[in-house]
Coordinates of C-alpha atoms and ligand atoms in Angstrom, one line a residue:
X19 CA -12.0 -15.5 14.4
X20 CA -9.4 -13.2 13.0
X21 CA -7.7 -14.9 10.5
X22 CA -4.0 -14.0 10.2
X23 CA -3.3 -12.0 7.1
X24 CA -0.4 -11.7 5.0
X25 CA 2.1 -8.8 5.5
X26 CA 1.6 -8.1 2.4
X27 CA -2.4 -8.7 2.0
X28 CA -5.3 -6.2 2.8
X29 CA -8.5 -6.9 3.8
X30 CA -10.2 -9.9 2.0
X31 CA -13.6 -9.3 3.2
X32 CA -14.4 -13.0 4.2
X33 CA -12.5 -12.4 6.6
X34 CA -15.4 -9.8 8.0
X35 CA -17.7 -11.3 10.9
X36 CA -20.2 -10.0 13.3
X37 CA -19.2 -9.7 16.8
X38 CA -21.2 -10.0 20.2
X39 CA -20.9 -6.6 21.9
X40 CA -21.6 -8.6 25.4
X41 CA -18.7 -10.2 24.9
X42 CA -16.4 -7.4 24.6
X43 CA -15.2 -4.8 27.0
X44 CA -17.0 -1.8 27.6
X45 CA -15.8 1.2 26.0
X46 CA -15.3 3.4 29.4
X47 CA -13.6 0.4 30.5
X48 CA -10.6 0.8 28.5
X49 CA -7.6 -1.3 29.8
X50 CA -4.7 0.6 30.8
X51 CA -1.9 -1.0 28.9
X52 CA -4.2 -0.4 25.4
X53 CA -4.0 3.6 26.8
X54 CA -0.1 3.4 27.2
X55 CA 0.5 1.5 23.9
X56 CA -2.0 3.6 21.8
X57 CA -0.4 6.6 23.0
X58 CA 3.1 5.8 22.7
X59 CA 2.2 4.7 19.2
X60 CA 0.2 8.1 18.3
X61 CA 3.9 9.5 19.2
X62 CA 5.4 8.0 16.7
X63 CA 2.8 8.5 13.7
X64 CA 2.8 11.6 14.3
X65 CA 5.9 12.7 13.9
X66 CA 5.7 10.6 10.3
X67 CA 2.7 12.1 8.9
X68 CA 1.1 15.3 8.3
X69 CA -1.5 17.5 11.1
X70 CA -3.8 17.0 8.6
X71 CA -3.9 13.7 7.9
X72 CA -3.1 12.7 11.6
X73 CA -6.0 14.5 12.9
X74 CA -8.1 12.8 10.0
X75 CA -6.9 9.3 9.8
X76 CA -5.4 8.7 13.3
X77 CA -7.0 10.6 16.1
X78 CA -10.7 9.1 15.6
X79 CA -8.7 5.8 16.6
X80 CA -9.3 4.6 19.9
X81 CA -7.7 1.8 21.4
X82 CA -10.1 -0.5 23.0
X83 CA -8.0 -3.7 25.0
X84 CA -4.8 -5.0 24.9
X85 CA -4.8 -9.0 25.1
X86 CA -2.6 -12.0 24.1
X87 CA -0.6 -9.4 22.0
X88 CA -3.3 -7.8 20.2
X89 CA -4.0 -4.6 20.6
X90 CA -7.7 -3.8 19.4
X91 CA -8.3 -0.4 18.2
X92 CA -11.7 1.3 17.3
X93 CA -12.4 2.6 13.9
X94 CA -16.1 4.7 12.8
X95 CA -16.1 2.3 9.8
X96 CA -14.8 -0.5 7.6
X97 CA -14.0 1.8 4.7
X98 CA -12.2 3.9 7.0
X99 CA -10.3 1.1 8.5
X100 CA -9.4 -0.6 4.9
X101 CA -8.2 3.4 3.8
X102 CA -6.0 3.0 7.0
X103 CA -4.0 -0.6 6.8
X104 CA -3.8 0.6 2.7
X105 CA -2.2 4.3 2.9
X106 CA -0.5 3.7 6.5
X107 CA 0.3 0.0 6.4
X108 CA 4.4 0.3 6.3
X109 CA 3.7 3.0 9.3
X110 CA 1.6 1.2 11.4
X111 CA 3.5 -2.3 11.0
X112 CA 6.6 -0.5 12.1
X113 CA 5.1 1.0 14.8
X114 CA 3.1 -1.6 16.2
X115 CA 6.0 -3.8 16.7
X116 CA 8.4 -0.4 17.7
X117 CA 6.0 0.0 20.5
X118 CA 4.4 -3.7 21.6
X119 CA 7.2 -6.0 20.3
X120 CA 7.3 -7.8 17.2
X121 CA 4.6 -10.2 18.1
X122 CA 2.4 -8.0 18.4
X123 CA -0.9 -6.9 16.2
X124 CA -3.5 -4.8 15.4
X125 CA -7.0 -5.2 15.8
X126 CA -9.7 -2.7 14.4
X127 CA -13.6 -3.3 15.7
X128 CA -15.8 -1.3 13.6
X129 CA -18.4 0.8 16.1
X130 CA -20.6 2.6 14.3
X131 CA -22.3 4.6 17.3
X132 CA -26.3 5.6 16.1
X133 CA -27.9 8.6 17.7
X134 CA -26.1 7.7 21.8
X135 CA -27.4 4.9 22.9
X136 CA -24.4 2.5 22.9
X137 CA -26.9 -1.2 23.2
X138 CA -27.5 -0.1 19.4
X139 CA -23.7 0.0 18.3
X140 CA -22.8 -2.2 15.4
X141 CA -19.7 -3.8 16.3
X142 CA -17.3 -5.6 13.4
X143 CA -14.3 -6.8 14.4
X144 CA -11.5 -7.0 11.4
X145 CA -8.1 -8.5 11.7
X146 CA -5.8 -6.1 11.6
X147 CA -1.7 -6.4 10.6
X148 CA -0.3 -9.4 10.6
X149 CA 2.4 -10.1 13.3
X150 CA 5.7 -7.9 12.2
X151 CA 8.3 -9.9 10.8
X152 CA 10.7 -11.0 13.4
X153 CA 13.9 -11.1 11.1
X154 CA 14.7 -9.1 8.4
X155 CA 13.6 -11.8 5.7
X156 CA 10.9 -10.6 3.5
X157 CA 7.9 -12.8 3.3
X158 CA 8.4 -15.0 0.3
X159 CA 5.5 -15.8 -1.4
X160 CA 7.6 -18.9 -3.1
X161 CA 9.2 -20.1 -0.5
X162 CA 5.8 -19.7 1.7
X163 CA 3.3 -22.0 -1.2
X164 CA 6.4 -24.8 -1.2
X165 CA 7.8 -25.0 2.0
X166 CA 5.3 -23.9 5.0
X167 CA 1.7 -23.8 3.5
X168 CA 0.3 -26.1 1.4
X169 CA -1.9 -23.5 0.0
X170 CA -1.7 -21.3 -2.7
X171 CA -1.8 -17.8 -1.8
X172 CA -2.9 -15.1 -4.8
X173 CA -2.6 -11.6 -2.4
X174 CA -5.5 -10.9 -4.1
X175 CA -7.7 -8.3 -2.1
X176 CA -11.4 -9.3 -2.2
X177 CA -12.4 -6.1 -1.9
X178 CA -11.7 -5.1 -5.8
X179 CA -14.5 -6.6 -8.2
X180 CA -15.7 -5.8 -11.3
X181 CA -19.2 -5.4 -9.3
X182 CA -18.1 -2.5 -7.4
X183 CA -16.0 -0.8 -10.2
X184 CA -17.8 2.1 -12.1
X185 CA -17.5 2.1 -15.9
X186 CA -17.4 5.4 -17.4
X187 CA -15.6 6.6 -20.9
X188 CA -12.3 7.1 -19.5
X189 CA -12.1 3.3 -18.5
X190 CA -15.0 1.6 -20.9
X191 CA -12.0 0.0 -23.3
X192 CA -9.9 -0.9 -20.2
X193 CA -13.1 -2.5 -18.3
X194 CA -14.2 -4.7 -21.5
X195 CA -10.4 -5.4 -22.4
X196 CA -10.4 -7.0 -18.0
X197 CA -13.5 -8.8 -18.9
X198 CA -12.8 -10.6 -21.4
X199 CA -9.3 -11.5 -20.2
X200 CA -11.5 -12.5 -16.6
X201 CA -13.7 -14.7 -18.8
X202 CA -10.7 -16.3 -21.2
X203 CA -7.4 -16.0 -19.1
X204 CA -4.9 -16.7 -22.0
X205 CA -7.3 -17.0 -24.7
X206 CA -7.6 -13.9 -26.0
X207 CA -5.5 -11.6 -28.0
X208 CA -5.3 -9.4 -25.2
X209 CA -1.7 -11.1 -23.8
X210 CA 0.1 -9.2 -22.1
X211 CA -3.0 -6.8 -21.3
X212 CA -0.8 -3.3 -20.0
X213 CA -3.1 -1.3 -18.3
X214 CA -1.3 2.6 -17.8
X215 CA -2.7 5.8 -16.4
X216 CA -2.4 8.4 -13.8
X217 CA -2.0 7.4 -9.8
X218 CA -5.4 6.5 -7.9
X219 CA -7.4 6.1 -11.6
X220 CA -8.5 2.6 -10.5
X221 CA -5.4 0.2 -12.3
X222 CA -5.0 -1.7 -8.8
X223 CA -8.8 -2.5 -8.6
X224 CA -9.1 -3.2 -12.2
X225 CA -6.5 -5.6 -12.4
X226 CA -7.5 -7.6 -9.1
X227 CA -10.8 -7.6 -10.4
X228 CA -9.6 -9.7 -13.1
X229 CA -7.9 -12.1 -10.8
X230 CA -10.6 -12.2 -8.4
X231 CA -13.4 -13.4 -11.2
X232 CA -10.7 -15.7 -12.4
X233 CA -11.0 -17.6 -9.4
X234 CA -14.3 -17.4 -8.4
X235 CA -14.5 -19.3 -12.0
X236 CA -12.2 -21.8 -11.0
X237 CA -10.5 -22.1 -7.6
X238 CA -7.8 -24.5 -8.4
X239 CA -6.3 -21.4 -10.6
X240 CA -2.9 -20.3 -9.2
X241 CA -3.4 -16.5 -9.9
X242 CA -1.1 -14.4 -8.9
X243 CA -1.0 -10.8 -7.9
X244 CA 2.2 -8.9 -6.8
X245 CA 3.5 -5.6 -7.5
X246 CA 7.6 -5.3 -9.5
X247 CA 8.6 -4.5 -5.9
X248 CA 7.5 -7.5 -4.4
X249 CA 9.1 -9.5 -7.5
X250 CA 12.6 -7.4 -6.8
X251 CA 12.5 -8.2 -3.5
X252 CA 11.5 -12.1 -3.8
X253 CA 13.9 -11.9 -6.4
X254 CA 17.1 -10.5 -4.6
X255 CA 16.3 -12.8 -1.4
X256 CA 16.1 -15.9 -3.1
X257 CA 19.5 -15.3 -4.5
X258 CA 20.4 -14.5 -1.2
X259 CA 19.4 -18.0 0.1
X260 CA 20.5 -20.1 -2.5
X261 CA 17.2 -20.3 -3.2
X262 CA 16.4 -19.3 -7.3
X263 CA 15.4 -22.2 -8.4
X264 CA 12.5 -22.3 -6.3
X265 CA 11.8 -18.2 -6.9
X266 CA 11.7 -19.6 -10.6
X267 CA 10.0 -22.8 -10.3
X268 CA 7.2 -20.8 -8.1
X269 CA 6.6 -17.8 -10.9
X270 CA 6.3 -20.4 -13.5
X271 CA 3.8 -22.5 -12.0
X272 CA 1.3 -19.6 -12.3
X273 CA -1.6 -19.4 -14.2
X274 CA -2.3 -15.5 -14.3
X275 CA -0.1 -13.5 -13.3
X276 CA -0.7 -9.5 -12.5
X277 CA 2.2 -7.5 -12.0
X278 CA 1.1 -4.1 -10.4
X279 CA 3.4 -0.8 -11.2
X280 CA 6.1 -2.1 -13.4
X281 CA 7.7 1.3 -13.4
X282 CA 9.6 0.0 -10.7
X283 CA 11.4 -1.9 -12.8
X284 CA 13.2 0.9 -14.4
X285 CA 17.2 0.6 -13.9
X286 CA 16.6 -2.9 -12.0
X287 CA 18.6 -4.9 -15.0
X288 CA 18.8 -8.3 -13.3
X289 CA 15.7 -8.3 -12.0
X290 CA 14.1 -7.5 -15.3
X291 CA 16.2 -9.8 -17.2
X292 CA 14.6 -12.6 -15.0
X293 CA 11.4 -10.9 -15.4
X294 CA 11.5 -11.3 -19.1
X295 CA 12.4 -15.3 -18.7
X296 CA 9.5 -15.7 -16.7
X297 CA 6.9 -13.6 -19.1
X298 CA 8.7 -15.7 -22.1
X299 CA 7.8 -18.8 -20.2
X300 CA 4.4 -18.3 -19.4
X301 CA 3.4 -16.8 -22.3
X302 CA 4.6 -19.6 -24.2
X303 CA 2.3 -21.8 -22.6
X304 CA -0.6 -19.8 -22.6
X305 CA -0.6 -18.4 -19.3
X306 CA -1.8 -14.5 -19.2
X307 CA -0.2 -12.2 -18.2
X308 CA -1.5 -8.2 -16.6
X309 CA 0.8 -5.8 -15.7
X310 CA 0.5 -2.3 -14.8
X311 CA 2.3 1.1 -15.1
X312 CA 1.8 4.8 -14.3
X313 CA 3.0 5.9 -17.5
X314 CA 2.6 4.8 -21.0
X315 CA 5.4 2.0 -21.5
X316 CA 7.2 4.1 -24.2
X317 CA 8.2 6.6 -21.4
X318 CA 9.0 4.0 -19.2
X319 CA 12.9 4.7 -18.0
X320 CA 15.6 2.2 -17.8
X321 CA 13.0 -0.4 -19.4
X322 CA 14.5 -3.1 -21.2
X323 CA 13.7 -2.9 -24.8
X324 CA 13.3 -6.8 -25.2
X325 CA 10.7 -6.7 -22.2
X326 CA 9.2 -3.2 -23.7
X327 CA 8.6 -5.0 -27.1
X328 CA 6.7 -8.2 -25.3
X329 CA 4.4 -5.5 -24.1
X330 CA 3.3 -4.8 -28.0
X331 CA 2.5 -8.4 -28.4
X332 CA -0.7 -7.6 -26.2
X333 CA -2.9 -4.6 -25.7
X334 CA -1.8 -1.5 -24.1
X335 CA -4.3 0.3 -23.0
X336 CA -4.8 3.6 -20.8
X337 CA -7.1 4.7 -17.9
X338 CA -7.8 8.7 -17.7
X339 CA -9.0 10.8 -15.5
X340 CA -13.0 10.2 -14.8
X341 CA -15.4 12.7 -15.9
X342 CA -17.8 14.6 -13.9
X343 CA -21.3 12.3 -14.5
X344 CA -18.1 9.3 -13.5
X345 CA -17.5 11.3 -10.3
X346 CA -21.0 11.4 -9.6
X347 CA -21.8 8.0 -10.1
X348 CA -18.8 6.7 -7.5
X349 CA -19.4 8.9 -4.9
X350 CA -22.8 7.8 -5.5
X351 CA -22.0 4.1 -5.1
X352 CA -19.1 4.7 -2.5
X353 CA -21.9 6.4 -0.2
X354 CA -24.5 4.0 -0.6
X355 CA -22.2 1.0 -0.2
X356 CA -21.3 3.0 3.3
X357 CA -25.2 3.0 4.1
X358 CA -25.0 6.7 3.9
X359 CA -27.2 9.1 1.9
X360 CA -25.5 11.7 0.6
X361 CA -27.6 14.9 -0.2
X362 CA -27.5 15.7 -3.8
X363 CA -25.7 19.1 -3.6
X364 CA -23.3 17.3 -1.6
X365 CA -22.0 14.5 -4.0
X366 CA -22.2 17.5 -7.0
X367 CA -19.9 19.3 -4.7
X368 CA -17.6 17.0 -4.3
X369 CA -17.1 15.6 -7.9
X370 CA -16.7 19.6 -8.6
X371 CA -13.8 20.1 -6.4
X372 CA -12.1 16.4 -6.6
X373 CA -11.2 15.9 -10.0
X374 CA -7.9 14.1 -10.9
X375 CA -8.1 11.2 -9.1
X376 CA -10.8 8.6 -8.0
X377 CA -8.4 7.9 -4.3
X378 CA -8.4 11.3 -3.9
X379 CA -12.8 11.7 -4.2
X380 CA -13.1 8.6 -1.9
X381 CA -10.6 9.9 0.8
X382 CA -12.9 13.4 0.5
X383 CA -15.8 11.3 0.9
X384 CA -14.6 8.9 4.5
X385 CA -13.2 12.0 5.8
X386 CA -16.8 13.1 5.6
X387 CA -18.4 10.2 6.6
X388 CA -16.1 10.1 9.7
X389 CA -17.0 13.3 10.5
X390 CA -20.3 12.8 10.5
X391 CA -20.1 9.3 12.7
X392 CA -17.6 10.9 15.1
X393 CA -18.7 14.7 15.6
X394 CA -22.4 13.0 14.9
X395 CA -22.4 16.2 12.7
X396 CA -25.4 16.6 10.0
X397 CA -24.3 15.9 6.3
X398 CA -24.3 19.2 4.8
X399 CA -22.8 21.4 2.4
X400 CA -21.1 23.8 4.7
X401 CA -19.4 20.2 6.4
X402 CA -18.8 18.9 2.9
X403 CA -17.2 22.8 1.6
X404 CA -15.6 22.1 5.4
X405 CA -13.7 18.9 4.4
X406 CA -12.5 20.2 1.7
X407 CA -10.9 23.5 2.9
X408 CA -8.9 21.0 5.1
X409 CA -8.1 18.5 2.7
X410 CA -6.7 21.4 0.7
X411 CA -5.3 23.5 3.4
X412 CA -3.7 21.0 4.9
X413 CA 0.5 21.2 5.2
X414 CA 2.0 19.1 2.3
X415 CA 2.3 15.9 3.4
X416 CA 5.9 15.8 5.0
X417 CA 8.8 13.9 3.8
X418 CA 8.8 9.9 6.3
X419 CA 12.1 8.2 7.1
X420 CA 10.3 5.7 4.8
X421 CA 9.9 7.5 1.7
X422 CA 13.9 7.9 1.9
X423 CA 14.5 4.9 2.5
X424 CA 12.8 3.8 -0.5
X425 CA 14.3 7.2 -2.9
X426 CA 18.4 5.7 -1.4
X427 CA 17.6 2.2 -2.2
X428 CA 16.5 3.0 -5.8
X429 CA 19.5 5.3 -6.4
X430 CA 22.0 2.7 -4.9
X431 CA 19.9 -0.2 -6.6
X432 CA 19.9 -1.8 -2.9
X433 CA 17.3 -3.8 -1.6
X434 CA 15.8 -2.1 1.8
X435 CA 16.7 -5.5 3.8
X436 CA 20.3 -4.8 2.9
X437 CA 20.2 -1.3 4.0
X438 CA 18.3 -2.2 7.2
X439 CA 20.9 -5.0 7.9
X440 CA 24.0 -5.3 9.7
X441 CA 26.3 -5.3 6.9
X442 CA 29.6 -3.0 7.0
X443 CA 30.0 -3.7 3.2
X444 CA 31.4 0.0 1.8
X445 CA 28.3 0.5 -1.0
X446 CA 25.6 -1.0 1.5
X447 CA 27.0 1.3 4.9
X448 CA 26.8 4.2 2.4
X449 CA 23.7 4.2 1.4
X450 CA 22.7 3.4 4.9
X451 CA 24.8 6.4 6.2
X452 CA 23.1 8.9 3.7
X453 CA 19.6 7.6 4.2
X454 CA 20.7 8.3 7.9
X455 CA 21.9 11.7 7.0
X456 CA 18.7 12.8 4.8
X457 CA 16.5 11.5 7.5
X458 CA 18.5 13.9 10.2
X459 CA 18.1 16.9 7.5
X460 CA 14.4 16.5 6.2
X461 CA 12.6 15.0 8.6
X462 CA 12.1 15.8 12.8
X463 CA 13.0 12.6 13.9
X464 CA 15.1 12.2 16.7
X465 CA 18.7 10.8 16.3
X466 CA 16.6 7.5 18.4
X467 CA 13.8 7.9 16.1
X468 CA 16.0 7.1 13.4
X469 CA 18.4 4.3 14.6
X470 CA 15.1 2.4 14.7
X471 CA 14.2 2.6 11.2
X472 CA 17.6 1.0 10.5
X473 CA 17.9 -2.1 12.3
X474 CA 17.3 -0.8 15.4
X475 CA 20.5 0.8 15.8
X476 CA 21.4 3.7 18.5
X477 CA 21.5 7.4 18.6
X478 CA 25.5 7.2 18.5
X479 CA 25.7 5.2 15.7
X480 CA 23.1 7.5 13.8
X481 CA 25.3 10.7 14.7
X482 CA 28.3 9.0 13.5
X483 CA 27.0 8.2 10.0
X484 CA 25.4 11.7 9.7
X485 CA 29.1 12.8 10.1
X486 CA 30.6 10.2 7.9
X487 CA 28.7 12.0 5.4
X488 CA 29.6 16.0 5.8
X489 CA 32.8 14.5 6.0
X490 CA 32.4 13.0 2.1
X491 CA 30.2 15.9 1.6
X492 CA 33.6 17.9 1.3
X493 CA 36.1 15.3 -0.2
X494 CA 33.8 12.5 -2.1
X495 CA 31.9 14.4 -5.9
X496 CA 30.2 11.1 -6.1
X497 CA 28.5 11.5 -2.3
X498 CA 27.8 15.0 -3.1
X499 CA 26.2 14.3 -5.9
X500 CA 24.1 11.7 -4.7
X501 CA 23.1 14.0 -1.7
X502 CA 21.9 16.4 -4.3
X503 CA 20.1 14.0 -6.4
X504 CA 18.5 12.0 -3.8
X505 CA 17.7 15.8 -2.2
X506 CA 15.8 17.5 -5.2
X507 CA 14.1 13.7 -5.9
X508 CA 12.7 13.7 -2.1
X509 CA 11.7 17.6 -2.4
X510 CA 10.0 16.5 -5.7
X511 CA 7.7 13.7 -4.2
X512 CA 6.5 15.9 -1.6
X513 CA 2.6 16.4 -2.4
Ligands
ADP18 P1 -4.3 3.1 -9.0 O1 -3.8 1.7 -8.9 O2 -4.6 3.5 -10.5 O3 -3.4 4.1 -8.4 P2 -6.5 2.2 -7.4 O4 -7.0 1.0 -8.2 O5 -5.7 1.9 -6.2 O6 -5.7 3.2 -8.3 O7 -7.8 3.0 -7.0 C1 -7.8 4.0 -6.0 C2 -9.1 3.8 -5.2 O8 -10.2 4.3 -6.1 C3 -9.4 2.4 -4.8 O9 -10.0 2.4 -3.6 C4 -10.4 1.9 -5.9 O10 -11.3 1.0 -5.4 C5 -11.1 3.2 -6.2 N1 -11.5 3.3 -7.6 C6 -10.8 3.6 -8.7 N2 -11.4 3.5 -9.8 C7 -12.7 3.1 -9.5 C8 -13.9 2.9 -10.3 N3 -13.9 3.0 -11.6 N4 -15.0 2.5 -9.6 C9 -15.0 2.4 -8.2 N5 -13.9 2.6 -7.5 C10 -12.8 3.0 -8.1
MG19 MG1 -2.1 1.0 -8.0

């Protein structure tokens, strides 16, 4: 029943099926080896995320059976699971396979207990992640449609439709811009369409939305969606394996293309010069073309100007910050969607206190809903003003081994496969040696804890990189001054 997913695919809801609770074990009956994984596993999230958002997100998971490599864990709801796998994915895949091998994978079953008679428990089961990589080769989306699968693969998410998207006046010219690009892909003026605005303002859903009605118009359309990061990486590995012609052949076959978060672009000068072949192409046939950005693409850094003046050819348009009547109206939808009424004074609360970003009001909004399927609390105003005071109290959310990994492999303009790899190549051990050393410094990992995020490599070799760098700390200006950069940038991303 569970179809495999993607590493780098969500949920598609299709994949969504009731489940016979006969069939399934017991929930006092709890298999031992699903204990010892889960816990080992807790372990290790933990010491990568916050109190707060463990106790939230990770302790209302209980593992349920452990069979043919899958471990199946049990989540209050479906929302809750899909907020999981789409903040914690990187975490949990690394984990998963730390802890059960790299064949293993996860399993959530959605039990939403009513009043305490356990014969009325819904039970869902959803796929979970995919099994971990077993070599350090990204998954190429090229190489995957030509050589392996004969299908097409859009890593579109299901779950983002126009249907469930709330218009409101910070979005209106953004929403009828996506339409009419759904309707006409390439036949509008809108090409490219560059959708910009501030983190967790909707860009992701609108732009999949697109994709999605695209093909439920016509499912021969090769849309495809896929973030700058995804087309770095696919980009770098295919030179890697001698295999460009194919990365180029694939992008140019497609029919819509959505590009998520082109600021990660910035300072990537190959990549983007390949980039802007590839938009060239397929807008010269026709072919449309979304991309999206945090920030307006004038303030985009390190963007190349030829690429930056494509962009004008199109629309740019931005998403801001919803209003108040546009916070009620999700949390509205959100909560009925959830098969939850939320009391009036409630939902006004809420779109009171949450106002910057839509992620941020539906995060407010599970962690309520959780509490009041797990505790089997009432929904009140005291548990909502509750929530809050510990979204908001909460420690700020504590620098992860992967966040520097991701800061060093920007500044050294690496790709994270190199720095997790073997090579002894000076540039790539460096950067490897100082993501070593910063994870040491700003995180509590463990000298073990560390050598796994890097290739699985041991606690000796950790401590020997962390002194490779005092050492150029003192003789090398250019370490030191990427310790200090790389430093303040981490400090900065903290929220
Ligand atoms: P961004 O890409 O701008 O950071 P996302 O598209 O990931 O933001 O949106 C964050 C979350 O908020 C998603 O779960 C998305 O479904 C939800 N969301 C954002 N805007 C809306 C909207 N207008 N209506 C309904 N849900 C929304
Ligand atoms: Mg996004």
């Amino acid at each position: 029943m569970s179809k495999e997913l993607d590493a780098f695919s969500l949920f598609p809801r299709e994949n969504i099926s009731d489940v016979d609770t006969k069939n399934d074990v017991a929930f006092h009956d709890v298999d031992e080896k699903a204990q010892v994984y889960w816990s080992k596993s807790l372990k290790i999230i933990k010491d990568n995320v916050s109190n707060q958002v463990f106790k939230t997100w990770f302790q209302p998971l209980k593992p349920l059976k452990w069979n043919n490599d899958i471990l199946t864990v049990k989540v209050p709801s479906q929302f809750f699971c899909e907020w999981i796998e789409e903040h914690f994915y990187p975490l949990l895949q690394k984990t998963v396979s730390q802890v059960m091998g790299p064949k293993a994978k996860l399993q959530y079953q959605v039990v939403v207990e009513k009043d305490s008679d356990p014969s009325e428990d819904r039970t869902i089961k959803l796929p979970g992640l995919k099994q971990a990589p077993q070599s350090n080769q990204p998954s190429l989306s090229f190489s995957g449609s030509q050589a392996k699968a004969p299908t097409f693969s859009s890593y579109l998410n299901g779950r983002y439709t126009f249907d469930n998207f709330i218009e409101g006046e910070s979005n209106q010219f953004a929403v009828s811009a996506g339409k009419a690009i759904a309707k006409e892909p390439g036949g509008t003026r809108f090409n490219p369409l560059v959708l910009y605005g501030g983190t967790g303002l909707g860009k992701t859903h609108l732009v999949q939305a697109i994709g999605n009605h695209i093909i439920s118009k016509s499912r021969r359309s090769r849309v495809l969606y896929t973030t700058s990061e995804r087309f770095t990486m696919e980009y770098i590995s295919s030179i890697q394996n001698n295999k460009l012609n194919d990365f180029i052949n694939y992008y140019r076959s497609i029919d819509a293309l959505i590009v998520d978060d082109i600021q990660f672009f910035g300072g990537k000068e190959k990549t983007q010069d390949n980039f802007f072949h590839t938009f060239n192409a397929l807008h010269q046939e026709g072919k449309q073309l979304v991309l999206t950005s945090d920030k307006a693409p004038r303030d985009l850094k390190d963007v190349d100007e030829r690429l930056m003046s494509r962009f004008q050819w199109g629309l740019i348009v931005d998403i801001q910050p919803p209003d108040f009547e546009m916070r009620m109206a999700i949390l509205q939808k959100k909560s009925e969607d959830e098969g939850i009424e939320l009391p009036m004074d409630v939902v006004e609360y809420l779109a009171r206190s949450i106002t910057k970003s839509i992620r941020e009001l539906e995060g407010a909004l599970i962690s309520l809903i959780a509490k009041v399927t797990l505790d089997r609390k009432y929904l009140t105003l005291a548990l909502a003003k509750e929530v809050i005071s510990g979204i908001r109290c909460s420690d700020p959310k504590p620098i992860t081994i992967e966040d520097i990994k991701e800061e060093v492999v920007n500044y050294y303009k690496l790709s994270l496969e190199l720095v997790e790899s073997k090579s002894r190549k000076h540039e790539i051990a460096l950067a490897r040696q100082m993501a070593m050393y910063l994870a040491k410094k700003m995180t509590p990992s463990s000298l073990k804890t560390i050598g796994s995020y890097f290739g699985n490599r041991d606690h000796s070799t950790v401590l020997h990189s962390c002194q490779a760098i005092e050492n150029y700390l003192v003789t090398d200006n250019n370490v030191k001054s990427a310790f200090e950069t790389l430093s303040k940038q981490l400090d900065h991303t903290i929220r």
